[in-house]
Amino acid sequence: MSVGLLALLDDVAGLVKVAAASLDDVAGQAAKAGVKAAGAVIDDAAVTPRYVDGFSADRELPIVGKIALGSIKNKLIFLLPAALLLSAFVPWLITPLLMIGGAYLCYEGAEKVLQALFPHLAHDHEVQVEAAPPNPTALEESKIAGAIQTDFILSAEIMTIALAAIETGNIVNEAIILAVVGIGITIVVYGGVALIVKADDVGLWLATNGRTGGGRAFGRGLVTGMPVFMQILGVVGTAAMIWVGGGIVIHGLVSFGLTAPEHIVEAAAEWGQHALPAISGFAGWFMTALVDGIAGLALGAVLIPIAGYVIMPAWKAVSGLLPKRA
């Protein structure tokens, strides 16, 4: 019996070692996948704060919380199972779906540029696409829905990048790693967004209650600087949507044999690295983002009239044929 007990304990110890090694592997690959998706994380963080612009201070955190909850649902309920199924059964479909998402980002970003440059044209286009929400509550819900839709595209990119970085072929480990990456990235992004949107309130408290002159001056600086920072962040967020969307489409075209746009991006990055060798990494990234952004803006500009005069009228026509709810 003692020999049998020792053998059993040895087997249990072996299983514990295997489980520990598996957990270490999951943690390591989750960290690696999160690093790979860091670029998309930055884009996601830059895009989100503009959705709380114009709302009262007491609504900012609830709005961010609802968007964060929607982001978790996007990643865990929709994208994680979809990524595993697509990877297992129809991996060829991943690229076209990502390209559609990239085109949507280009369209939404180009709309913001149109609104900034030509407010009257943007207003006319928005009237054609959809009517403005009738009250503040509906406006808030509309903003949240729009943010979650945009997050879906960015989350799809994050989850796809993470999936590509996973080396294990075990579907259970893949699911765990994707879940860890999805939850961790959501906490980082929306925790950061919450800090950004409440920084002016913190500044006001410091300016009023600070115990030292330096603390009160810092608080006044936050109050004065945050509106400007939010405007800058809004511009960065719009630019991020455009260059990320353009990059997704350009990279996707390679799968269909259209390599010329990708070669142009690579040539631009190489030129930037040679032109500024002291900061070659940043220069290469900047030229890549610039070319992706130009392509994305051009694609978005083409999609704006298509959405206004073709897609939306067709959708309204189809919707009109559907049975009405009682």
Coordinates of C-alpha atoms in Angstrom, one line a residue:
M1 CA 0.0 0.0 0.0
S2 CA 2.9 2.4 0.8
V3 CA 4.4 1.7 -2.6
G4 CA 1.1 2.3 -4.3
L5 CA 0.6 5.5 -2.3
L6 CA 4.1 6.8 -3.2
A7 CA 3.4 6.0 -6.9
L8 CA 0.1 7.9 -6.7
L9 CA 1.8 10.9 -5.1
D10 CA 4.5 10.8 -7.7
D11 CA 1.9 10.8 -10.5
V12 CA 0.1 13.7 -8.8
A13 CA 3.4 15.6 -8.6
G14 CA 4.1 14.9 -12.2
L15 CA 0.6 16.3 -13.2
V16 CA 1.2 19.4 -11.1
K17 CA 4.5 20.0 -12.9
V18 CA 2.8 19.6 -16.2
A19 CA 0.0 22.0 -15.2
A20 CA 2.5 24.5 -13.9
A21 CA 4.6 24.3 -17.1
S22 CA 1.3 24.8 -19.1
L23 CA 0.4 27.8 -17.0
D24 CA 3.9 29.3 -17.5
D25 CA 3.6 28.7 -21.2
V26 CA 0.1 30.3 -21.3
A27 CA 1.3 33.3 -19.3
G28 CA 4.4 33.7 -21.5
Q29 CA 2.5 33.5 -24.7
A30 CA -0.2 35.8 -23.5
A31 CA 2.5 38.4 -22.6
K32 CA 4.1 37.9 -26.1
A33 CA 0.8 38.3 -27.8
G34 CA -0.1 41.4 -25.8
V35 CA 3.2 43.0 -26.9
K36 CA 2.6 42.1 -30.5
A37 CA -0.8 43.9 -30.3
A38 CA 0.6 47.0 -28.6
G39 CA 0.2 49.1 -31.7
A40 CA -3.5 48.4 -32.0
V41 CA -3.8 49.0 -28.2
I42 CA -2.4 52.5 -28.6
D43 CA -4.9 53.1 -31.5
D44 CA -7.8 51.9 -29.4
A45 CA -6.8 54.1 -26.4
A46 CA -6.5 57.1 -28.7
V47 CA -9.9 56.6 -30.4
T48 CA -12.1 56.1 -27.3
P49 CA -11.9 59.4 -25.3
R50 CA -13.6 61.4 -28.1
Y51 CA -16.8 59.5 -27.4
V52 CA -17.3 61.3 -24.0
D53 CA -16.6 64.7 -25.5
G54 CA -19.5 67.1 -24.8
F55 CA -21.1 65.1 -22.0
S56 CA -21.3 66.3 -18.3
A57 CA -18.6 65.2 -15.9
D58 CA -20.9 62.8 -14.0
R59 CA -21.7 60.9 -17.2
E60 CA -18.0 60.4 -18.3
L61 CA -17.1 57.3 -16.2
P62 CA -20.5 55.6 -16.8
I63 CA -20.1 56.0 -20.5
V64 CA -16.5 54.7 -20.4
G65 CA -17.7 51.8 -18.2
K66 CA -20.4 50.8 -20.7
I67 CA -18.0 51.0 -23.6
A68 CA -15.5 48.8 -21.6
L69 CA -18.2 46.3 -20.9
G70 CA -19.1 46.3 -24.6
S71 CA -15.4 45.8 -25.4
I72 CA -15.2 42.7 -23.2
K73 CA -18.3 41.3 -24.8
N74 CA -16.8 42.0 -28.3
K75 CA -13.6 40.1 -27.4
L76 CA -14.9 37.2 -25.3
I77 CA -18.4 36.5 -26.6
F78 CA -18.0 37.3 -30.3
L79 CA -14.4 37.6 -31.4
L80 CA -12.7 34.8 -29.4
P81 CA -15.0 32.0 -30.6
A82 CA -15.1 33.4 -34.1
A83 CA -11.3 33.6 -34.2
L84 CA -10.9 30.0 -33.1
L85 CA -13.5 28.7 -35.5
L86 CA -12.2 30.7 -38.4
S87 CA -8.6 29.6 -37.6
A88 CA -9.7 25.9 -37.4
F89 CA -12.1 25.7 -40.4
V90 CA -11.9 28.7 -42.8
P91 CA -8.7 30.5 -42.2
W92 CA -8.9 32.1 -45.6
L93 CA -11.9 34.1 -44.5
I94 CA -10.0 36.0 -41.8
T95 CA -8.2 38.4 -44.2
P96 CA -11.3 39.5 -46.1
L97 CA -13.2 40.1 -42.9
L98 CA -10.3 42.2 -41.5
M99 CA -10.2 44.2 -44.8
I100 CA -13.9 45.0 -44.4
G101 CA -13.3 46.2 -40.9
G102 CA -10.3 48.2 -42.1
A103 CA -12.4 49.9 -44.7
Y104 CA -15.0 50.8 -42.1
L105 CA -12.3 52.5 -40.0
C106 CA -11.2 54.4 -43.1
Y107 CA -14.8 55.5 -43.7
E108 CA -15.4 56.6 -40.1
G109 CA -12.1 58.4 -39.9
A110 CA -12.6 60.2 -43.3
E111 CA -16.1 61.3 -42.0
K112 CA -14.3 63.1 -39.1
V113 CA -11.9 64.8 -41.5
L114 CA -14.8 65.9 -43.7
Q115 CA -16.6 67.3 -40.6
A116 CA -13.5 69.3 -39.6
L117 CA -12.7 70.7 -43.0
F118 CA -16.2 71.1 -44.4
P119 CA -18.8 71.3 -41.6
H120 CA -21.7 72.0 -43.9
L121 CA -21.0 69.1 -46.2
A122 CA -20.5 66.8 -43.2
H123 CA -23.9 67.9 -41.8
D124 CA -25.6 67.2 -45.1
H125 CA -24.0 63.8 -45.2
E126 CA -25.0 62.9 -41.6
V127 CA -28.6 63.9 -42.4
Q128 CA -28.6 61.6 -45.3
V129 CA -27.1 58.7 -43.4
E130 CA -29.2 58.9 -40.2
A131 CA -31.2 61.4 -38.2
A132 CA -29.7 62.9 -35.0
P133 CA -30.9 61.3 -31.7
P134 CA -33.8 63.3 -30.3
N135 CA -32.7 63.7 -26.7
P136 CA -29.5 63.5 -24.5
T137 CA -30.2 59.9 -23.4
A138 CA -30.6 58.8 -27.0
L139 CA -27.5 60.7 -27.9
E140 CA -25.5 59.0 -25.2
E141 CA -26.7 55.6 -26.2
S142 CA -25.9 56.4 -29.9
K143 CA -22.4 57.5 -28.9
I144 CA -21.9 54.3 -26.9
A145 CA -23.1 52.1 -29.7
G146 CA -20.8 53.9 -32.1
A147 CA -17.9 53.4 -29.8
I148 CA -18.6 49.7 -29.3
Q149 CA -18.8 49.3 -33.1
T150 CA -15.5 51.0 -33.6
D151 CA -14.0 48.9 -30.7
F152 CA -15.2 45.8 -32.4
I153 CA -13.0 46.5 -35.4
L154 CA -10.0 47.4 -33.3
S155 CA -10.6 44.5 -31.0
A156 CA -10.8 42.2 -34.0
E157 CA -7.4 43.4 -35.1
I158 CA -6.0 42.9 -31.6
M159 CA -7.4 39.4 -31.3
T160 CA -6.2 38.5 -34.8
I161 CA -2.6 39.8 -34.1
A162 CA -2.7 37.9 -30.7
L163 CA -3.9 34.7 -32.4
A164 CA -1.1 34.9 -35.0
A165 CA 1.5 35.3 -32.2
I166 CA 0.4 32.1 -30.4
E167 CA 2.7 29.2 -31.1
T168 CA 0.7 26.4 -29.5
G169 CA -1.7 24.3 -31.6
N170 CA -3.8 23.4 -28.5
I171 CA -7.2 25.0 -29.0
V172 CA -7.8 25.2 -25.2
N173 CA -4.5 27.0 -24.6
E174 CA -5.3 29.3 -27.6
A175 CA -8.7 30.2 -26.0
I176 CA -7.1 30.9 -22.6
I177 CA -4.4 33.0 -24.1
L178 CA -6.8 35.0 -26.2
A179 CA -9.1 35.5 -23.1
V180 CA -6.1 36.7 -21.0
V181 CA -5.0 39.1 -23.7
G182 CA -8.5 40.4 -24.3
I183 CA -9.3 41.1 -20.7
G184 CA -5.8 42.5 -19.9
I185 CA -5.8 44.9 -22.9
T186 CA -9.4 46.0 -22.1
I187 CA -8.4 46.9 -18.5
V188 CA -5.3 48.7 -19.7
V189 CA -7.1 50.7 -22.4
Y190 CA -10.2 51.7 -20.6
G191 CA -8.5 52.2 -17.3
G192 CA -6.2 54.6 -19.1
V193 CA -9.2 56.3 -20.8
A194 CA -10.9 56.7 -17.4
L195 CA -7.8 58.4 -16.0
I196 CA -7.6 60.7 -19.0
V197 CA -11.3 61.8 -19.0
K198 CA -11.3 62.5 -15.2
A199 CA -7.9 64.3 -15.1
D200 CA -9.6 67.7 -15.3
D201 CA -11.8 66.9 -12.2
V202 CA -8.6 65.8 -10.3
G203 CA -7.0 69.1 -11.4
L204 CA -10.0 71.1 -10.1
W205 CA -9.8 69.3 -6.8
L206 CA -6.1 70.0 -6.5
A207 CA -6.5 73.6 -7.5
T208 CA -9.1 74.1 -4.8
N209 CA -7.7 71.8 -2.0
G210 CA -4.0 71.5 -2.7
R211 CA -1.9 72.1 0.5
T212 CA 1.0 73.6 -1.4
G213 CA 1.3 76.3 -4.0
G214 CA 3.0 73.7 -6.4
G215 CA 0.1 71.3 -6.0
R216 CA -2.5 74.0 -6.6
A217 CA -0.5 75.2 -9.7
F218 CA -0.4 71.7 -11.0
G219 CA -4.1 71.4 -10.6
R220 CA -4.7 74.6 -12.5
G221 CA -2.4 73.3 -15.2
L222 CA -4.5 70.1 -15.5
V223 CA -7.7 72.1 -15.7
T224 CA -6.3 74.4 -18.3
G225 CA -4.5 71.8 -20.3
M226 CA -6.9 68.9 -20.5
P227 CA -9.3 70.4 -23.0
V228 CA -6.4 71.0 -25.3
F229 CA -5.1 67.5 -24.6
M230 CA -8.5 66.0 -25.4
Q231 CA -8.6 67.9 -28.7
I232 CA -5.2 66.6 -29.6
L233 CA -6.1 63.1 -28.5
G234 CA -9.3 63.3 -30.7
V235 CA -7.1 64.2 -33.7
V236 CA -4.7 61.4 -32.9
G237 CA -7.6 59.0 -32.5
T238 CA -9.0 60.0 -35.9
A239 CA -5.6 59.7 -37.5
A240 CA -5.1 56.3 -35.9
M241 CA -8.4 55.0 -37.3
I242 CA -7.4 56.1 -40.8
W243 CA -3.8 54.7 -40.7
V244 CA -4.8 51.4 -39.0
G245 CA -7.7 50.9 -41.5
G246 CA -5.4 51.7 -44.4
G247 CA -2.8 49.4 -43.1
I248 CA -5.2 46.5 -42.7
V249 CA -6.5 46.9 -46.3
I250 CA -3.0 47.3 -47.8
H251 CA -1.7 44.2 -45.9
G252 CA -4.8 42.3 -46.9
L253 CA -4.3 43.0 -50.6
V254 CA -1.1 41.0 -50.5
S255 CA -3.2 37.9 -50.0
F256 CA -5.0 38.6 -53.2
G257 CA -1.8 39.1 -55.2
L258 CA -1.8 42.9 -55.1
T259 CA 1.6 43.5 -53.7
A260 CA 2.4 47.0 -55.1
P261 CA 0.8 49.0 -52.2
E262 CA 2.7 46.9 -49.7
H263 CA 6.0 47.4 -51.6
I264 CA 5.3 51.2 -51.6
V265 CA 4.9 51.1 -47.8
E266 CA 8.1 49.1 -47.4
A267 CA 10.0 51.4 -49.7
A268 CA 8.8 54.5 -47.7
A269 CA 9.8 52.9 -44.4
E270 CA 13.2 52.0 -45.7
W271 CA 13.7 55.5 -47.1
G272 CA 12.8 57.0 -43.7
Q273 CA 15.2 54.7 -41.9
H274 CA 18.1 55.7 -44.2
A275 CA 17.2 59.4 -44.1
L276 CA 17.2 59.5 -40.3
P277 CA 19.5 56.7 -39.1
A278 CA 19.7 58.1 -35.6
I279 CA 16.0 57.4 -35.1
S280 CA 15.6 54.8 -37.8
G281 CA 12.9 52.8 -35.8
F282 CA 10.7 55.8 -35.4
A283 CA 11.3 57.1 -38.9
G284 CA 10.3 53.7 -40.4
W285 CA 7.2 53.5 -38.3
F286 CA 6.2 57.1 -39.2
M287 CA 6.6 56.6 -42.9
T288 CA 4.6 53.4 -42.7
A289 CA 1.8 55.2 -40.8
L290 CA 2.0 58.1 -43.2
V291 CA 1.6 56.0 -46.4
D292 CA -1.1 53.8 -44.7
G293 CA -2.9 57.0 -43.6
I294 CA -2.9 58.5 -47.1
A295 CA -4.2 55.3 -48.6
G296 CA -6.8 55.0 -45.8
L297 CA -8.0 58.6 -46.2
A298 CA -8.4 58.1 -50.0
L299 CA -10.3 54.9 -49.4
G300 CA -12.5 56.6 -46.8
A301 CA -13.2 59.5 -49.1
V302 CA -14.4 57.1 -51.8
L303 CA -16.6 55.3 -49.3
I304 CA -18.4 58.4 -48.0
P305 CA -20.5 59.0 -51.1
I306 CA -21.0 55.3 -51.6
A307 CA -22.3 55.0 -48.0
G308 CA -24.5 58.1 -48.4
Y309 CA -26.0 57.4 -51.8
V310 CA -25.8 53.7 -52.3
I311 CA -25.5 51.6 -49.1
M312 CA -27.8 53.6 -46.8
P313 CA -30.6 54.1 -49.4
A314 CA -30.4 50.3 -50.3
W315 CA -30.6 49.5 -46.6
K316 CA -33.6 51.7 -46.1
A317 CA -35.3 50.1 -49.0
V318 CA -34.7 46.6 -47.7
S319 CA -35.8 47.7 -44.2
G320 CA -39.0 49.1 -45.7
L321 CA -39.8 45.6 -47.0
L322 CA -39.4 43.9 -43.7
P323 CA -42.5 43.4 -41.5
K324 CA -43.0 46.1 -38.9
R325 CA -43.2 45.4 -35.2
A326 CA -46.5 45.7 -33.6

